[in-house]
Amino acid sequence: MTEKRVRVRIAPSPTGYFHVGSARPALFNWLFARQHGGDFVVRVEDTDRTRYNAEAVPDLADSLRWLGLDWDEGPEVGGDFGPYYQSERLELYHHYAEKLVSEGHAYRCYCSPQRLAALREQQMEQKTDVGYDRHCRHLTAAQHAKYQAEGITPVIRLKVPLEGQTSFHDVLYGTITVENKTLDDLILLKSDGFPTYHLAVVVDDHLMEISHIMRGDEWLPSVPKHILIYNAFGWELPIFAHVPLILAPEGKGKLSKRHGGVEIRYFRDHGYLPEAMVNYLARVGWSYDDKTEIFDRDALVRYFGLFGINISPARFSYKRLDSMNAYYIRQLGADDLASRLVPFLRQEGLDVESTDLIPLVPLIQERLKTLSEAAGWIDFFFREPADYDATLLVGKKMTASASRDALQQAHERLAALPDFEVETIDSALRALADELGLKVGQLLGVVRVAVSGKTVAPPLFETLSILGRERVLTRIDRGIDALSALTD
């Protein structure tokens, strides 16, 4: 820890939709900030204009809001350390790059892309270390003037020490040391006037007073370069904690689209609950103890700690996420679940209100892994079953004729009931099955397909009662006609 106010950030590049690989570090940063009464900052690193995606920033904001990760500074919120888009901070980067040149920590490089490509090819042919050969590091004033007269726009490179070592401490990985001679004279400011990631991230983190940097461990190799930039400016270092990547379900390679949905919008649109997603993401590679799996948001804020993060990469398990999502669905009140189901049912063309769904919630709540599955269970309550294969009406170990006769008997028995309550329907159909010499499951299976069009549906007696006598009898008539066509 540090005596400074805790200020953490996420700084995504707007090149695509916000995905779980970025959401987990965002969650860890948010939890750390909330735990220590600090600030969670969102900064958009949009200087790579060739890969810029205009939809990425709105998607980032929507995804963070859906997860409940409110930010204290950044887009849509503002703050005292803005702007929070790097493309709006170019003057700052120019100022600090020139400062490094004037103080002898950086230099202008006029090498053309063609020269650098030829150099790389030569180095590869000779099997020597590939990297910039520092051709422009010791140019004379006259040489600088010559290049400038030719109209060449230079880049600015960091003057990396040629000897010695650079060390830094990472909370999770410990002390890491690299030989300076293995580091390139990296570019800080490109010829198009945009900074590289290395300059911009250091300048921004310092000026925004970021106290802790928590990000994916793919950035570990960049840290020595950043340390050299911090040192050149004479700035205090933040505390580093690099989080392992999330692996594919089989444990080989980085999680990617070929393994399934990876974008937060995918999970939102497929009916995962944000509270389940937050709980699951927190548990991918982090643990509080060896037994606790379920954490609500308050518990995560209370118990989260960097030392609970395992530096071994963790697998992303869709099966485990489904199980956790099903658990959270089961914890919802009927009104809450009904309101959450409405947009998913409307998406399937069902004109429903949450009040229509409240009676149905007890029938499906234990069966749902995701909210998007609801339509497949209960769509027949709101529209007539689509045409189905009439052979589905033939009961197990029954003929089409016997199935038709059973449906006719069921129609008569249900039509004559004094009421259409669950207990009354239950008693009547069980008694009928016994009279017909059928197992209860045989008769109920035929009735189920007739009224729902499905071989698997919510509990039948409750289904019949909610549908109502008139609709049930109409659908049974349809089933009888379908079975008659099979027997003709």
XYZ file of N, CA and C in Angstrom, residues 298-423:
378
model
N -21.211 -6.444 -2.126
C -20.690 -5.921 -0.863
C -19.618 -6.842 -0.285
N -19.833 -8.147 -0.403
C -18.846 -9.100 0.108
C -17.554 -9.012 -0.689
N -17.667 -8.837 -2.001
C -16.455 -8.715 -2.817
C -15.654 -7.482 -2.421
N -16.336 -6.375 -2.211
C -15.639 -5.161 -1.786
C -14.955 -5.389 -0.435
N -15.619 -6.119 0.429
C -15.088 -6.350 1.773
C -13.895 -7.311 1.756
N -13.956 -8.348 0.950
C -12.961 -9.417 1.048
C -11.881 -9.393 -0.030
N -12.092 -8.649 -1.115
C -11.120 -8.688 -2.209
C -9.744 -8.205 -1.743
N -8.729 -8.898 -2.223
C -7.360 -8.501 -1.934
C -6.429 -9.000 -3.013
N -5.386 -8.240 -3.293
C -4.457 -8.612 -4.358
C -3.777 -9.941 -4.081
N -3.545 -10.235 -2.808
C -2.808 -11.459 -2.504
C -3.667 -12.705 -2.659
N -4.957 -12.530 -2.935
C -5.801 -13.674 -3.234
C -5.775 -14.057 -4.699
N -5.040 -13.278 -5.523
C -4.949 -13.559 -6.952
C -3.856 -14.593 -7.200
N -4.206 -15.629 -7.923
C -3.255 -16.678 -8.292
C -2.545 -16.258 -9.573
N -1.213 -16.305 -9.565
C -0.480 -15.860 -10.763
C -0.518 -16.894 -11.884
N -1.053 -18.077 -11.601
C -1.241 -19.054 -12.674
C -2.505 -18.689 -13.442
N -2.458 -18.661 -14.758
C -3.647 -18.314 -15.540
C -4.808 -19.250 -15.222
N -6.007 -18.705 -15.198
C -7.204 -19.481 -14.879
C -8.030 -19.718 -16.135
N -8.680 -20.856 -16.174
C -9.539 -21.178 -17.305
C -10.897 -20.489 -17.170
N -11.458 -20.138 -18.303
C -12.822 -19.613 -18.321
C -13.762 -20.781 -18.565
N -14.659 -21.039 -17.640
C -15.582 -22.169 -17.749
C -16.994 -21.659 -17.991
N -17.509 -21.876 -19.202
C -18.887 -21.495 -19.492
C -19.851 -22.322 -18.653
N -19.508 -23.576 -18.410
C -20.365 -24.446 -17.603
C -20.479 -23.911 -16.182
N -19.365 -23.496 -15.625
C -19.373 -22.948 -14.267
C -20.143 -21.625 -14.212
N -19.981 -20.804 -15.233
C -20.729 -19.551 -15.294
C -22.227 -19.822 -15.393
N -22.610 -20.792 -16.228
C -24.027 -21.142 -16.348
C -24.594 -21.581 -15.000
N -23.839 -22.383 -14.297
C -24.283 -22.864 -12.995
C -24.459 -21.707 -12.009
N -23.511 -20.771 -12.019
C -23.602 -19.626 -11.116
C -24.766 -18.728 -11.518
N -24.972 -18.560 -12.820
C -26.083 -17.725 -13.275
C -27.415 -18.349 -12.869
N -27.527 -19.674 -13.000
C -28.750 -20.361 -12.587
C -28.997 -20.151 -11.093
N -27.926 -20.192 -10.304
C -28.068 -19.960 -8.859
C -28.639 -18.566 -8.601
N -28.100 -17.564 -9.268
C -28.578 -16.196 -9.043
C -30.012 -16.011 -9.536
N -30.388 -16.681 -10.619
C -31.765 -16.610 -11.087
C -32.707 -17.183 -10.034
N -32.291 -18.264 -9.391
C -33.142 -18.894 -8.373
C -33.326 -18.005 -7.143
N -32.417 -17.067 -6.935
C -32.517 -16.202 -5.758
C -33.434 -14.999 -5.973
N -33.847 -14.754 -7.226
C -34.651 -13.567 -7.519
C -36.085 -13.744 -7.048
N -36.687 -12.651 -6.609
C -38.113 -12.653 -6.320
C -38.900 -12.763 -7.606
N -40.162 -13.208 -7.505
C -40.979 -13.426 -8.698
C -41.143 -12.142 -9.509
N -41.403 -11.034 -8.849
C -41.582 -9.767 -9.558
C -40.307 -9.356 -10.280
N -39.178 -9.524 -9.597
C -37.893 -9.141 -10.168
C -37.578 -9.987 -11.392
N -37.714 -11.296 -11.260
C -37.415 -12.169 -12.388
C -38.358 -11.892 -13.548
N -39.628 -11.687 -13.262
C -40.588 -11.415 -14.331
C -40.198 -10.170 -15.121
N -39.791 -9.110 -14.424
C -39.427 -7.869 -15.120
C -38.161 -8.060 -15.941
N -37.247 -8.880 -15.455
C -36.014 -9.118 -16.223
C -36.268 -9.981 -17.452
N -37.307 -10.803 -17.401
C -37.602 -11.680 -18.536
C -38.279 -10.954 -19.684
N -38.972 -9.863 -19.382
C -39.782 -9.171 -20.393
C -39.000 -8.872 -21.675
N -37.820 -8.212 -21.613
C -37.149 -7.878 -22.883
C -36.737 -9.109 -23.684
N -36.439 -10.208 -23.022
C -36.030 -11.413 -23.752
C -37.222 -12.057 -24.448
N -38.390 -11.994 -23.829
C -39.585 -12.544 -24.463
C -40.065 -11.643 -25.596
N -39.968 -10.348 -25.386
C -40.350 -9.430 -26.468
C -39.429 -9.590 -27.664
N -38.175 -9.871 -27.390
C -37.216 -10.088 -28.477
C -37.635 -11.268 -29.343
N -38.379 -12.200 -28.749
C -38.863 -13.366 -29.491
C -40.253 -13.124 -30.076
N -40.695 -11.868 -30.038
C -41.970 -11.528 -30.656
C -43.179 -11.731 -29.776
N -42.961 -11.912 -28.478
C -44.067 -12.125 -27.554
C -44.452 -10.801 -26.904
N -45.702 -10.430 -27.015
C -46.200 -9.175 -26.452
C -46.589 -9.421 -25.005
N -45.671 -9.197 -24.088
C -45.907 -9.530 -22.680
C -45.580 -8.346 -21.784
N -46.182 -8.347 -20.626
C -45.852 -7.439 -19.536
C -45.392 -8.278 -18.360
N -44.704 -7.666 -17.434
C -44.185 -8.436 -16.304
C -45.309 -9.078 -15.499
N -46.467 -8.413 -15.426
C -47.584 -9.002 -14.678
C -48.081 -10.293 -15.319
N -47.925 -10.429 -16.644
C -48.315 -11.666 -17.330
C -47.418 -12.829 -16.924
N -46.200 -12.502 -16.529
C -45.201 -13.539 -16.294
C -45.145 -14.020 -14.849
N -45.656 -13.222 -13.938
C -45.527 -13.587 -12.516
C -46.107 -14.973 -12.216
N -47.277 -15.357 -12.755
C -47.780 -16.713 -12.477
C -46.904 -17.814 -13.066
N -46.124 -17.468 -14.105
C -45.313 -18.479 -14.788
C -43.934 -18.668 -14.153
N -43.487 -17.658 -13.422
C -42.146 -17.711 -12.840
C -41.921 -18.968 -12.016
N -42.852 -19.380 -11.134
C -42.584 -20.595 -10.346
C -42.435 -21.850 -11.198
N -42.986 -21.840 -12.399
C -42.922 -23.018 -13.263
C -41.556 -23.199 -13.915
N -40.820 -22.083 -14.093
C -39.580 -22.165 -14.867
C -38.344 -21.712 -14.108
N -38.508 -21.070 -12.970
C -37.362 -20.453 -12.294
C -36.260 -21.464 -12.003
N -36.617 -22.661 -11.577
C -35.621 -23.678 -11.246
C -34.981 -24.290 -12.488
N -35.567 -24.024 -13.651
C -35.095 -24.660 -14.883
C -34.171 -23.772 -15.705
N -34.152 -22.481 -15.421
C -33.414 -21.533 -16.255
C -31.945 -21.445 -15.873
N -31.083 -21.521 -16.875
C -29.667 -21.188 -16.682
C -29.402 -19.751 -17.115
N -30.163 -19.299 -18.114
C -30.070 -17.911 -18.579
C -31.478 -17.385 -18.838
N -31.629 -16.079 -18.833
C -32.938 -15.474 -19.070
C -33.417 -15.723 -20.498
N -32.499 -15.864 -21.422
C -32.879 -16.046 -22.821
C -33.534 -17.399 -23.073
N -33.419 -18.326 -22.128
C -34.038 -19.640 -22.298
C -35.540 -19.609 -22.015
N -36.029 -18.550 -21.398
C -37.419 -18.517 -20.945
C -38.411 -18.681 -22.089
N -38.151 -18.027 -23.216
C -39.096 -18.091 -24.329
C -39.307 -19.529 -24.787
N -38.254 -20.310 -24.796
C -38.382 -21.698 -25.205
C -39.252 -22.526 -24.280
N -39.403 -22.068 -23.051
C -40.232 -22.783 -22.084
C -41.690 -22.326 -22.122
N -41.925 -21.048 -22.314
C -43.282 -20.532 -22.060
C -43.903 -19.780 -23.232
N -43.297 -19.828 -24.406
C -43.861 -19.067 -25.525
C -45.285 -19.498 -25.843
N -45.633 -20.770 -25.629
C -46.954 -21.269 -25.995
C -48.071 -20.699 -25.117
N -47.705 -20.044 -24.012
C -48.719 -19.374 -23.208
C -49.245 -18.123 -23.908
N -48.444 -17.586 -24.839
C -48.775 -16.292 -25.440
C -49.066 -16.371 -26.933
N -48.886 -17.536 -27.523
C -49.256 -17.725 -28.919
C -49.494 -19.212 -29.141
N -50.260 -19.485 -30.153
C -50.570 -20.878 -30.451
C -49.295 -21.618 -30.832
N -49.161 -22.870 -30.388
C -47.951 -23.622 -30.740
C -47.769 -23.681 -32.250
N -46.537 -23.553 -32.664
C -46.240 -23.663 -34.091
C -46.551 -25.085 -34.552
N -46.705 -25.245 -35.851
C -46.947 -26.589 -36.383
C -45.837 -27.528 -35.945
N -46.240 -28.671 -35.470
C -45.259 -29.646 -34.999
C -45.537 -30.994 -35.640
N -44.587 -31.868 -35.564
C -44.705 -33.208 -36.127
C -45.778 -33.961 -35.345
N -46.825 -34.386 -36.026
C -47.943 -35.054 -35.353
C -47.517 -36.337 -34.658
N -46.428 -36.937 -35.116
C -45.989 -38.177 -34.467
C -45.546 -37.928 -33.036
N -45.248 -36.663 -32.682
C -44.884 -36.356 -31.301
C -46.061 -36.587 -30.355
N -47.290 -36.602 -30.924
C -48.484 -36.820 -30.114
C -48.687 -38.284 -29.745
N -47.984 -39.153 -30.410
C -48.119 -40.586 -30.121
C -47.364 -40.892 -28.843
N -48.092 -41.361 -27.834
C -47.491 -41.604 -26.536
C -46.503 -42.743 -26.543
N -45.678 -42.785 -25.512
C -44.663 -43.819 -25.384
C -45.327 -45.193 -25.296
N -44.920 -46.082 -26.198
C -45.460 -47.447 -26.277
C -46.960 -47.442 -26.541
N -47.413 -46.417 -27.278
C -48.816 -46.303 -27.659
C -48.920 -46.175 -29.170
N -50.068 -46.520 -29.723
C -50.324 -46.313 -31.143
C -50.961 -44.946 -31.329
N -51.018 -44.508 -32.584
C -51.671 -43.237 -32.871
C -53.147 -43.305 -32.495
N -53.775 -44.444 -32.750
C -55.189 -44.599 -32.430
C -55.430 -44.542 -30.924
N -54.586 -45.240 -30.166
C -54.732 -45.225 -28.703
C -54.478 -43.829 -28.147
N -53.529 -43.123 -28.737
C -53.219 -41.766 -28.288
C -54.386 -40.830 -28.573
N -55.016 -40.988 -29.747
C -56.183 -40.164 -30.078
C -57.329 -40.434 -29.108
N -57.553 -41.707 -28.816
C -58.632 -42.056 -27.882
C -58.361 -41.474 -26.506
N -57.096 -41.516 -26.074
C -56.740 -40.973 -24.762
C -56.986 -39.469 -24.726
N -56.633 -38.772 -25.819
C -56.859 -37.323 -25.875
C -58.354 -37.007 -25.848
N -59.150 -37.818 -26.546
C -60.590 -37.589 -26.551
C -61.169 -37.745 -25.143
N -60.695 -38.772 -24.441
C -61.150 -38.998 -23.074
C -60.712 -37.838 -22.168
N -59.464 -37.372 -22.390
C -58.965 -36.254 -21.576
C -59.799 -35.004 -21.832
N -60.163 -34.784 -23.092
C -60.990 -33.628 -23.442
C -62.317 -33.676 -22.683
N -62.949 -34.829 -22.698
C -64.239 -34.969 -22.035
C -64.108 -34.769 -20.529
N -63.067 -35.363 -19.956
C -62.892 -35.281 -18.514
C -62.597 -33.841 -18.074
N -61.735 -33.158 -18.819
C -61.393 -31.773 -18.467
C -62.568 -30.832 -18.688
N -63.350 -31.101 -19.720
C -64.500 -30.241 -20.006
C -65.554 -30.333 -18.906
N -65.603 -31.472 -18.224
C -66.640 -31.694 -17.222
C -66.230 -31.294 -15.804
N -65.020 -30.862 -15.621
C -64.552 -30.533 -14.278
C -65.320 -29.350 -13.699
N -65.568 -29.360 -12.404
C -66.288 -28.249 -11.779
C -65.464 -26.971 -11.717
N -64.156 -27.091 -11.692
C -63.259 -25.938 -11.737
C -61.992 -26.363 -12.454
N -61.137 -25.407 -12.722
C -59.910 -25.722 -13.470
C -58.677 -25.408 -12.623
N -58.737 -25.785 -11.369
C -57.610 -25.596 -10.464
C -56.645 -26.771 -10.579
N -55.411 -26.556 -10.118
C -54.347 -27.540 -10.274
C -54.741 -28.874 -9.642
N -55.252 -28.866 -8.405
C -55.564 -30.113 -7.706
C -56.673 -30.890 -8.418
